[in-house]
XYZ file of C-alpha atoms in Angstrom:
614
model
C 42.794 -24.272 -15.879
C 45.492 -22.880 -18.066
C 45.078 -19.262 -19.248
C 46.713 -18.851 -22.654
C 44.910 -15.745 -23.932
C 43.745 -12.790 -21.812
C 41.660 -9.774 -22.783
C 41.922 -6.525 -20.739
C 38.512 -4.779 -20.537
C 40.163 -1.427 -20.027
C 42.481 1.114 -21.564
C 45.623 3.312 -20.842
C 48.175 2.586 -18.227
C 46.267 -0.241 -16.462
C 45.862 -2.213 -19.665
C 49.647 -1.781 -20.386
C 50.401 -2.848 -16.828
C 48.458 -6.144 -17.136
C 49.961 -6.809 -20.596
C 53.460 -6.460 -19.102
C 52.862 -9.284 -16.632
C 51.194 -11.369 -19.393
C 54.240 -11.058 -21.583
C 56.441 -12.293 -18.665
C 54.040 -15.248 -18.301
C 53.828 -16.029 -21.982
C 50.103 -15.261 -22.199
C 48.714 -13.848 -25.467
C 47.092 -10.461 -24.955
C 44.025 -8.818 -26.352
C 43.232 -5.112 -26.302
C 39.866 -3.463 -26.786
C 39.607 0.174 -27.993
C 37.168 2.841 -29.148
C 37.679 4.738 -32.349
C 39.280 7.544 -30.284
C 41.953 5.116 -28.966
C 42.653 3.301 -32.209
C 46.306 4.193 -32.102
C 46.691 4.306 -28.402
C 49.776 2.778 -26.579
C 47.756 -0.020 -25.012
C 46.504 -1.089 -28.426
C 50.114 -1.233 -29.785
C 51.151 -3.161 -26.784
C 48.648 -5.995 -27.328
C 49.087 -9.019 -29.589
C 45.531 -8.558 -30.850
C 43.349 -5.434 -30.732
C 39.614 -5.311 -31.374
C 37.222 -2.330 -31.700
C 34.240 -1.755 -29.341
C 31.771 1.054 -29.255
C 32.674 1.866 -25.692
C 34.495 0.473 -22.679
C 31.246 0.253 -20.727
C 29.611 -1.816 -23.395
C 29.807 -5.248 -21.692
C 28.183 -7.140 -24.517
C 30.681 -5.779 -27.092
C 33.652 -6.514 -24.781
C 32.382 -10.109 -24.269
C 31.928 -10.575 -28.039
C 35.488 -9.342 -28.542
C 36.778 -11.861 -25.998
C 34.942 -14.657 -27.827
C 36.226 -13.528 -31.209
C 39.798 -13.535 -29.995
C 39.507 -16.801 -28.225
C 40.330 -15.325 -24.719
C 40.422 -17.679 -21.824
C 40.170 -14.879 -19.237
C 39.146 -11.247 -18.893
C 40.960 -8.812 -16.580
C 38.818 -5.677 -15.939
C 41.526 -3.382 -14.570
C 39.816 -0.690 -12.483
C 36.951 1.640 -13.260
C 34.657 0.934 -16.237
C 33.308 -2.625 -15.740
C 35.666 -3.776 -12.991
C 33.010 -3.811 -10.208
C 29.973 -4.677 -12.312
C 28.596 -7.885 -10.929
C 26.305 -8.423 -13.857
C 29.245 -8.236 -16.340
C 31.342 -10.554 -14.169
C 28.399 -13.058 -14.226
C 28.116 -12.805 -17.989
C 31.845 -13.583 -18.291
C 31.755 -16.617 -16.199
C 28.519 -17.858 -17.706
C 30.370 -17.708 -21.076
C 33.053 -20.047 -19.693
C 35.660 -17.419 -19.594
C 37.765 -16.885 -16.391
C 37.057 -13.601 -14.571
C 40.169 -12.064 -13.013
C 38.563 -10.931 -9.779
C 36.149 -12.102 -7.001
C 32.882 -13.849 -7.724
C 29.896 -11.833 -8.975
C 28.171 -12.636 -5.709
C 30.955 -11.092 -3.616
C 31.143 -8.027 -5.979
C 27.440 -7.557 -5.372
C 27.759 -8.008 -1.615
C 30.808 -5.790 -1.022
C 30.149 -3.255 -3.858
C 27.295 -1.621 -2.017
C 28.372 0.358 1.123
C 25.149 -0.526 3.021
C 25.390 -4.306 2.452
C 29.239 -4.191 3.062
C 28.660 -2.384 6.331
C 26.305 -5.141 7.578
C 28.859 -7.793 6.560
C 31.566 -5.928 8.438
C 29.450 -5.701 11.596
C 28.792 -9.444 11.396
C 32.456 -10.094 11.071
C 33.309 -8.005 14.133
C 34.901 -5.174 12.196
C 34.350 -1.683 13.550
C 32.213 0.618 11.519
C 31.595 4.344 11.567
C 28.610 5.250 13.846
C 25.543 5.842 11.639
C 22.096 7.315 11.554
C 18.821 6.468 9.956
C 18.361 8.807 7.019
C 14.617 9.093 7.799
C 15.266 10.044 11.445
C 14.872 13.594 12.862
C 18.036 15.503 11.715
C 17.909 17.505 14.892
C 18.810 14.270 16.776
C 22.099 13.827 14.968
C 25.460 14.728 16.476
C 27.029 17.076 13.792
C 28.977 17.063 11.593
C 27.642 14.059 9.650
C 28.612 12.639 6.281
C 25.847 11.904 3.725
C 27.069 9.496 1.076
C 25.772 7.205 -1.663
C 25.412 3.550 -0.782
C 26.532 2.502 -4.305
C 29.664 3.534 -6.137
C 32.547 5.634 -4.884
C 35.116 8.245 -5.956
C 33.527 10.948 -3.779
C 30.335 11.072 -5.909
C 27.105 11.520 -3.954
C 28.942 12.713 -0.866
C 28.293 15.736 1.280
C 29.469 16.887 4.744
C 26.636 18.413 6.752
C 27.387 20.667 9.709
C 23.925 21.613 10.814
C 20.464 20.138 10.847
C 19.153 23.076 8.831
C 21.389 22.003 5.849
C 20.529 18.354 6.103
C 17.607 17.993 3.723
C 19.261 20.011 0.957
C 22.456 17.896 1.310
C 20.517 14.646 1.032
C 18.565 15.883 -2.081
C 21.814 16.944 -3.727
C 23.582 13.578 -2.850
C 20.653 11.589 -4.110
C 20.594 13.501 -7.479
C 24.392 13.002 -7.934
C 24.176 9.335 -6.918
C 21.301 8.585 -9.268
C 23.141 10.205 -12.165
C 26.429 8.379 -11.430
C 25.224 5.015 -10.282
C 21.555 4.712 -11.090
C 20.882 4.213 -7.395
C 20.042 7.093 -5.014
C 20.187 5.179 -1.754
C 21.917 7.228 0.902
C 23.776 6.521 4.099
C 24.327 8.915 7.001
C 27.373 8.552 9.161
C 29.540 10.392 11.725
C 31.955 12.685 9.979
C 35.483 12.406 11.336
C 37.132 15.822 11.108
C 40.708 14.650 11.253
C 40.689 11.212 9.550
C 43.495 9.232 7.837
C 42.674 6.938 4.992
C 44.305 3.582 5.690
C 43.756 0.579 3.486
C 44.853 -3.089 3.490
C 45.601 -5.121 0.397
C 44.054 -8.564 0.704
C 44.499 -11.671 -1.496
C 42.489 -14.847 -1.350
C 42.396 -18.095 -3.289
C 39.814 -20.774 -3.937
C 41.478 -23.052 -1.430
C 40.442 -21.095 1.624
C 43.618 -18.957 2.106
C 43.335 -15.298 2.718
C 46.319 -13.068 3.428
C 47.156 -9.445 3.668
C 49.951 -7.728 1.887
C 50.290 -4.826 4.366
C 48.824 -1.368 4.637
C 48.740 1.732 2.418
C 48.080 5.365 3.360
C 45.976 7.341 0.906
C 45.187 10.349 3.109
C 46.600 12.851 0.627
C 43.315 13.513 -1.277
C 41.489 16.337 -2.874
C 37.689 16.186 -2.776
C 37.889 12.427 -2.100
C 40.316 11.819 -5.064
C 43.599 10.350 -4.111
C 46.766 12.274 -4.983
C 49.702 10.607 -3.210
C 49.742 6.991 -1.799
C 52.353 5.142 0.066
C 53.131 1.741 1.636
C 53.322 0.949 4.395
C 51.025 3.370 6.093
C 53.420 5.320 8.517
C 52.915 6.352 12.053
C 50.973 3.232 13.177
C 52.190 1.417 16.287
C 52.570 -2.322 15.961
C 49.442 -3.212 17.944
C 47.211 -0.887 15.915
C 48.647 -2.175 12.631
C 48.096 -5.770 13.580
C 44.458 -5.080 14.526
C 43.850 -3.362 11.172
C 45.498 -6.310 9.354
C 43.532 -8.875 11.275
C 40.133 -7.144 10.690
C 40.775 -6.944 6.962
C 41.554 -10.676 6.720
C 38.604 -11.602 8.911
C 36.126 -9.656 6.743
C 37.623 -11.057 3.476
C 37.533 -14.645 4.859
C 33.903 -14.225 6.177
C 32.676 -13.602 2.588
C 34.873 -16.283 0.989
C 36.859 -13.636 -0.844
C 39.040 -14.763 -3.811
C 41.601 -12.728 -5.840
C 42.808 -9.294 -4.937
C 40.824 -6.704 -3.089
C 41.258 -3.726 -0.788
C 39.618 -2.974 2.561
C 39.525 0.744 3.311
C 39.486 2.268 6.752
C 39.098 5.678 8.318
C 41.446 6.240 11.157
C 40.458 8.925 13.619
C 43.707 10.811 14.219
C 42.443 12.271 17.551
C 41.275 8.999 19.178
C 43.213 6.189 17.344
C 39.925 4.493 16.616
C 39.576 2.943 13.063
C 36.452 2.231 11.082
C 35.524 0.191 8.006
C 34.668 2.313 5.035
C 34.236 0.013 2.138
C 35.841 -2.794 0.075
C 37.107 -2.384 -3.455
C 36.685 -5.670 -5.188
C 39.359 -5.089 -7.805
C 42.965 -4.046 -8.298
C 43.633 -0.556 -7.059
C 45.286 2.291 -8.946
C 47.868 2.451 -6.108
C 48.683 -1.291 -6.208
C 52.331 -0.630 -7.303
C 53.328 0.679 -3.914
C 52.187 -2.616 -2.375
C 54.018 -4.572 -5.004
C 57.244 -2.802 -4.073
C 56.630 -3.098 -0.374
C 55.743 -6.826 -0.422
C 57.986 -7.936 -3.261
C 55.083 -9.358 -5.283
C 53.490 -9.018 -8.705
C 49.813 -8.575 -7.818
C 48.630 -9.117 -11.440
C 50.576 -12.415 -11.759
C 48.960 -13.512 -8.468
C 45.532 -12.438 -9.726
C 45.941 -14.564 -12.904
C 47.269 -17.587 -10.877
C 44.211 -17.472 -8.518
C 41.783 -17.106 -11.391
C 43.341 -20.199 -12.922
C 42.506 -22.183 -9.687
C 46.035 -22.253 -8.222
C 46.684 -21.943 -4.489
C 48.545 -18.958 -3.323
C 52.345 -19.685 -3.318
C 52.586 -18.461 0.313
C 50.672 -18.084 3.520
C 50.828 -15.137 5.838
C 54.016 -16.289 7.580
C 55.664 -16.636 4.135
C 55.323 -13.001 3.183
C 58.156 -10.568 3.689
C 58.080 -6.755 3.488
C 60.732 -4.503 2.051
C 61.205 -0.875 1.058
C 58.966 2.145 1.611
C 57.180 3.087 -1.614
C 55.262 6.233 -2.699
C 53.179 6.888 -5.761
C 52.192 10.153 -7.297
C 49.338 10.386 -9.841
C 50.021 12.696 -12.816
C 46.756 14.397 -14.060
C 45.982 16.647 -17.010
C 44.852 19.477 -14.732
C 45.982 23.004 -13.792
C 46.508 22.526 -10.086
C 47.541 26.118 -9.563
C 44.595 27.391 -11.661
C 41.606 25.903 -9.846
C 42.385 22.298 -10.885
C 40.623 22.808 -14.248
C 40.900 19.901 -16.627
C 43.412 20.327 -19.508
C 43.439 18.913 -22.998
C 45.605 19.260 -26.056
C 48.671 17.670 -27.572
C 51.432 16.487 -25.329
C 54.234 17.774 -27.560
C 57.104 16.545 -25.462
C 56.904 13.853 -22.779
C 59.866 12.888 -20.557
C 59.306 10.360 -17.796
C 62.013 9.915 -15.061
C 64.452 7.100 -15.599
C 65.153 6.335 -11.975
C 61.547 5.435 -11.007
C 58.801 2.951 -11.969
C 56.327 4.722 -14.251
C 53.051 3.242 -15.216
C 51.752 5.405 -17.981
C 50.113 5.467 -21.425
C 51.425 8.916 -22.681
C 54.073 9.613 -25.269
C 55.242 12.702 -27.154
C 52.809 13.883 -29.818
C 49.829 12.187 -28.159
C 46.457 14.054 -28.060
C 44.911 14.215 -24.518
C 41.129 14.643 -24.521
C 38.578 15.147 -21.812
C 36.634 11.960 -22.934
C 38.349 9.711 -20.425
C 39.854 10.001 -16.937
C 42.525 12.726 -16.739
C 45.216 10.497 -15.097
C 48.148 10.322 -17.581
C 50.348 8.169 -15.550
C 51.831 7.241 -12.149
C 55.380 7.918 -10.881
C 56.403 5.328 -8.183
C 59.563 5.304 -6.130
C 60.999 3.383 -3.281
C 63.652 3.912 -0.515
C 64.971 2.094 2.440
C 62.677 4.211 4.588
C 60.050 6.928 4.127
C 62.553 9.768 4.190
C 64.612 8.218 1.384
C 61.416 7.359 -0.614
C 60.255 11.017 -0.264
C 63.596 12.295 -1.507
C 63.415 9.877 -4.459
C 59.926 11.102 -5.279
C 60.940 14.744 -5.324
C 63.866 13.872 -7.615
C 61.654 11.803 -9.899
C 59.091 14.598 -10.293
C 61.996 16.925 -11.028
C 62.769 14.755 -13.966
C 59.181 14.449 -15.134
C 58.240 16.881 -17.888
C 55.205 17.179 -20.152
C 55.000 20.113 -22.588
C 52.019 21.130 -24.749
C 49.492 21.050 -21.907
C 49.508 21.730 -18.236
C 49.625 18.862 -15.662
C 49.720 18.701 -11.870
C 53.396 17.593 -11.794
C 54.712 20.806 -10.360
C 51.941 20.704 -7.750
C 52.909 17.164 -6.772
C 56.590 18.127 -6.519
C 55.739 21.078 -4.165
C 53.447 18.867 -2.129
C 56.006 16.078 -1.766
C 58.807 18.509 -0.841
C 56.619 20.303 1.672
C 57.052 20.253 5.455
C 53.506 18.832 5.982
C 54.085 15.653 3.889
C 57.502 15.224 5.527
C 55.700 14.379 8.805
C 54.634 10.756 8.804
C 50.862 10.621 9.079
C 50.824 14.368 9.252
C 48.149 14.928 6.489
C 44.492 14.026 6.945
C 41.945 13.400 4.192
C 40.633 16.965 4.214
C 43.942 18.731 4.487
C 44.153 19.608 0.814
C 40.645 21.016 0.946
C 41.640 23.364 3.794
C 45.081 24.396 2.539
C 46.663 25.669 -0.617
C 49.980 24.300 -1.878
C 52.027 27.319 -2.766
C 52.902 27.696 -6.478
C 56.647 27.548 -7.268
C 58.505 30.811 -7.865
C 58.745 31.209 -11.609
C 61.985 33.321 -11.436
C 64.439 30.409 -11.843
C 62.483 29.057 -14.772
C 62.300 32.513 -16.300
C 66.061 32.906 -16.039
C 66.615 29.507 -17.569
C 64.194 30.570 -20.431
C 66.212 33.668 -21.061
C 69.436 31.646 -21.391
C 67.646 29.169 -23.709
C 66.183 32.012 -25.833
C 69.446 33.760 -26.230
C 71.248 30.639 -27.127
C 68.673 29.733 -29.845
C 68.158 33.254 -31.217
C 71.486 35.078 -31.050
C 73.516 34.668 -34.291
C 77.274 34.047 -33.996
C 77.866 37.239 -35.995
C 75.212 39.280 -34.111
C 75.643 42.038 -31.568
C 76.771 39.545 -28.930
C 79.461 36.864 -29.260
C 79.291 33.504 -27.508
C 81.326 34.705 -24.620
C 79.056 37.560 -23.734
C 81.279 40.454 -24.773
C 80.090 43.213 -27.095
C 81.781 43.249 -30.436
C 84.456 45.973 -30.097
C 83.459 46.940 -26.538
C 83.576 45.807 -22.920
C 81.508 43.111 -21.339
C 77.854 44.051 -20.901
C 74.765 42.515 -19.340
C 72.032 41.222 -21.672
C 68.365 41.864 -20.979
C 65.786 39.432 -22.260
C 62.222 40.591 -22.060
C 59.152 38.392 -21.648
C 55.567 39.549 -21.331
C 55.583 38.682 -17.584
C 58.952 40.226 -16.795
C 62.497 40.692 -17.925
C 65.773 38.899 -17.065
C 69.121 40.577 -16.962
C 72.025 38.234 -17.621
C 75.632 39.043 -16.754
C 78.324 37.950 -19.237
C 78.971 34.901 -17.039
C 75.334 34.025 -16.837
C 74.910 34.513 -20.619
C 76.898 31.290 -21.227
C 74.394 28.922 -22.616
C 72.740 26.157 -20.643
C 75.973 24.364 -19.633
C 74.875 23.709 -16.067
C 71.340 22.551 -16.877
C 70.062 19.168 -15.840
C 69.655 16.667 -18.675
C 65.898 16.542 -18.265
C 65.679 20.274 -18.656
C 67.787 20.226 -21.854
C 65.483 17.549 -23.259
C 62.279 19.278 -22.348
C 62.340 22.660 -23.932
C 60.699 24.247 -26.984
C 62.299 27.538 -28.080
C 61.282 29.864 -30.865
C 61.761 33.460 -31.710
C 58.543 34.375 -29.804
C 58.260 31.768 -27.079
C 60.101 29.508 -24.654
C 58.222 26.580 -23.198
C 60.023 24.409 -20.565
C 59.571 22.228 -17.531
C 61.312 23.154 -14.290
C 60.945 21.014 -11.260
C 57.963 19.353 -12.832
C 56.053 22.601 -13.565
C 55.402 23.655 -17.090
C 56.112 27.288 -17.966
C 55.404 29.229 -21.146
C 57.303 32.594 -21.511
C 56.228 34.695 -24.418
C 58.357 37.445 -25.963
C 56.771 40.860 -26.457
C 55.559 41.367 -30.022
C 56.257 45.003 -31.002
C 53.757 44.839 -33.801
C 50.881 43.509 -31.715
C 47.848 45.607 -30.606
C 47.787 45.343 -26.899
C 44.476 47.151 -26.584
C 42.463 43.948 -25.970
C 44.026 43.164 -22.657
C 42.518 41.114 -19.791
C 39.336 42.731 -18.641
C 38.053 43.695 -22.075
C 34.834 41.805 -21.576
C 35.821 38.645 -23.502
C 34.919 35.444 -21.709
C 36.793 32.353 -22.974
C 36.531 28.711 -22.214
C 38.625 28.205 -19.043
C 38.909 24.513 -19.827
C 38.176 22.209 -22.785
C 34.750 20.642 -22.332
C 31.094 20.784 -23.035
C 28.729 23.742 -22.850
C 25.907 22.717 -20.557
C 23.913 25.850 -20.555
C 23.707 29.259 -22.354
C 21.670 31.818 -20.456
C 22.033 34.991 -22.490
C 21.570 36.261 -26.050
C 23.178 39.107 -28.043
C 21.709 42.426 -26.782
C 20.797 41.156 -23.318
C 21.721 43.548 -20.363
C 23.655 41.822 -17.588
C 24.777 42.843 -14.145
C 28.224 42.098 -12.788
C 28.298 38.440 -11.648
C 25.377 37.309 -13.744
C 25.875 33.814 -15.070
C 26.265 33.764 -18.832
C 26.642 30.024 -19.277
C 28.078 26.836 -17.821
C 30.878 24.654 -19.005
C 31.511 21.098 -17.833
C 34.486 18.696 -18.141
C 35.459 15.659 -16.205
C 32.334 16.114 -13.973
C 33.526 19.569 -12.974
C 31.064 22.392 -13.787
C 32.127 26.033 -14.036
C 29.826 28.987 -14.255
C 30.999 31.786 -16.573
C 29.963 35.151 -15.136
C 29.832 38.684 -16.494
C 32.946 40.597 -15.391
C 30.898 43.842 -14.968
C 27.552 45.369 -15.817
C 26.906 45.921 -19.499
C 25.420 44.386 -22.658
C 26.163 40.988 -24.215
C 27.558 41.877 -27.691
C 28.633 38.275 -28.830
C 27.704 34.738 -28.008
C 29.901 32.034 -29.435
C 28.533 29.124 -27.549
C 25.538 26.837 -27.874
C 24.203 24.194 -25.503
C 25.932 20.796 -26.042
C 28.816 22.295 -28.018
C 32.314 20.915 -27.436
C 34.729 23.720 -26.946
C 38.506 23.931 -26.751
C 40.500 25.714 -24.065
C 40.631 29.536 -24.775
C 37.835 29.771 -27.255
C 35.822 32.941 -26.983
C 32.280 32.140 -25.642
C 30.837 35.519 -24.707
C 31.658 39.221 -25.013
C 30.286 41.807 -22.679
C 30.545 45.544 -23.379
C 30.601 47.554 -20.201
C 28.159 50.296 -19.278
C 31.023 52.808 -19.304
C 31.998 51.862 -22.866
C 28.445 52.295 -23.996
C 28.252 55.742 -22.465
C 31.501 56.844 -24.123
C 30.104 55.738 -27.412
C-alpha cells in the first residue's frame, strides 16, 4: 500500500521527529493536540492539526485520523503506543498501524507472557519465584515488579523476608493505579546490573535483523538518563550471543516493525537475562540511527506499507559511537523536584542533533512528561563522543526554569562515566553527582551586571580606572556572595563563549545565566527590603509546581517538629511538607486538589518560642 497521509498520535519531540521523516518522504502530516497544546511546536510542524480531548482518548484520535483522511497512524512512544486494543481499532478501520500487530503487542507487552515466550525461544531469563510461595525460601535480594507496564512503576527491591509482604502490597497498589492490573512477578535482583538492549526490525516477508546494541545503564529510579550505542565493554562473543537471542525471540513471535529487546547483564558474572520487549520506537532510537546509519522512522513506515526491508543482516554496517542525554524540567541538585514555568530563553547546541519541542517563551507545565528534549552526539569512538557530549551540554542553555542540563554535564564529564561500562543501573541511586562550583558563574554574572548597569559617565569608566584617580578593584555584591574584579577583569565579557553571551538576562537587581549547562540566578541585595522574614520563619512554600493531595492541619492546630502538614504531588512524585519546628499553625493557604505554583505559601507555623515571647 502507499502511505500518503500519516497521523502521529503523540505530542512534543517525538511527533516532530516523525514529521521530519514524513516531509523527506513527501507524506502529508496530521497532528493531534489538546487545548493546552494548541500552539505547540508539533502542531505548527504538521500540515493539518486537529483537537482531541486527550492523547489517551483512542476513539477521538481515530476519529481525527478518519477526518483527516490518514492512511496510517504512528503512535510514537508512551500514551497509546503499546495499547493492543487501540492498535486493533486502527487496523480494523483500514488504517495502517506503524508498529507490530495487536497480537504481538499483547503477547510481548506483559512481562509474564513475554518471559514465557523468551523461555520457549531459548533466551535466558532472570531466575524467578512464585509470588505465593513462602518468602523465607527466597534467596534475597529479590525484585518485585508489575507484570504489566514499565517505567519503574510497581517495582520494589526486597532484601529480607520480613519486608516481602509489604513490598508486594505497595507494588500491587502502584501497578493497579498505573496499569489497571496488579499482577506481580518476583525475580532475583542483580545488585550490579547493566541495562543492555538490542534494536530489532522485522518485515512482513519473514526477515528480522538487529541494528546493534545500546547501553542504558545510567538510570535514576529506573528512568534512563544517558544512553549510548553501541554498548561498550562487551567482548565479541558476548555481543553476538546477545544479538542472536534478540533476533531469535523476535522471529519466534513473527515480529514486524521496530522493537527493542531489553536485557540485564550481571556485571559480576557476565550472564545476561531477558527483561522485556518494548513493542514501539524507543526514546533513545537516535543513537542507533547514528550508529547504524539508518532512519528508523522511514523503515517503520516502509514496513507498515508492506515493503521488504532494504537489507538483510549482512547488508548492515555500523559506524560512529553515539550518546544521548535527556533534558528534563527538574532540579537535579535540589532533590530532582519537577519544575514548571516559562522558558524565557532557550539555546540548543549547534554542533549536535537535538530532538526537542521547546522554544523561547514557551510555558512548561507539569501536565505532561517533563522531558524537554534530547541532545545527541557522535564521535569516531566513545572517548570522542563523550567529549562532544560535554561540549554540547556546555552550549545548551534554558533560562526561566531549572533543568537537569548542568547535572548531565557533570555526569558526562565525570570519571565514572569515562570508564566504558563502569556505571550499573543502581549507581545513581547510590551516589550523588556533585553540583558545579558556582564561583565561575558568579564572576561572570558580576562582569555582566557591571557592563549592563554602569553608565559611561558614572564612577567607573569602561577601562576600569576611577575618574581622576588610580586603578581600583570593583566589588559587586550578590545575596549569596560578592565578587571583586580587578581593572583587567572589569573589562566586559570579551572572552565569553557565544552561547553564554546569548543566554543571559541582566537587570539592575538580578543576573540570570547558564554556565556549563547549569542555570544560575544571582540577586543583588535590595537595601530597602525587610530581611526579617528569612529562611526558617515558619513559612512552608510549594517546593514544586503540582497538585495538593492532602491537607492535614487547620489554623490553630498545634504541631510538633516533623509533623506532616500536607502532601504535594507532581509527575508521580509525592512530597510531604513537614513542620520545621514545634508550634501552632497560623495560616493554611492550600486545599486538597488545588493546583499550586512553585514558591506559593501553603502553610505558616509560629514556633513555641515566638508564642512565649508574645
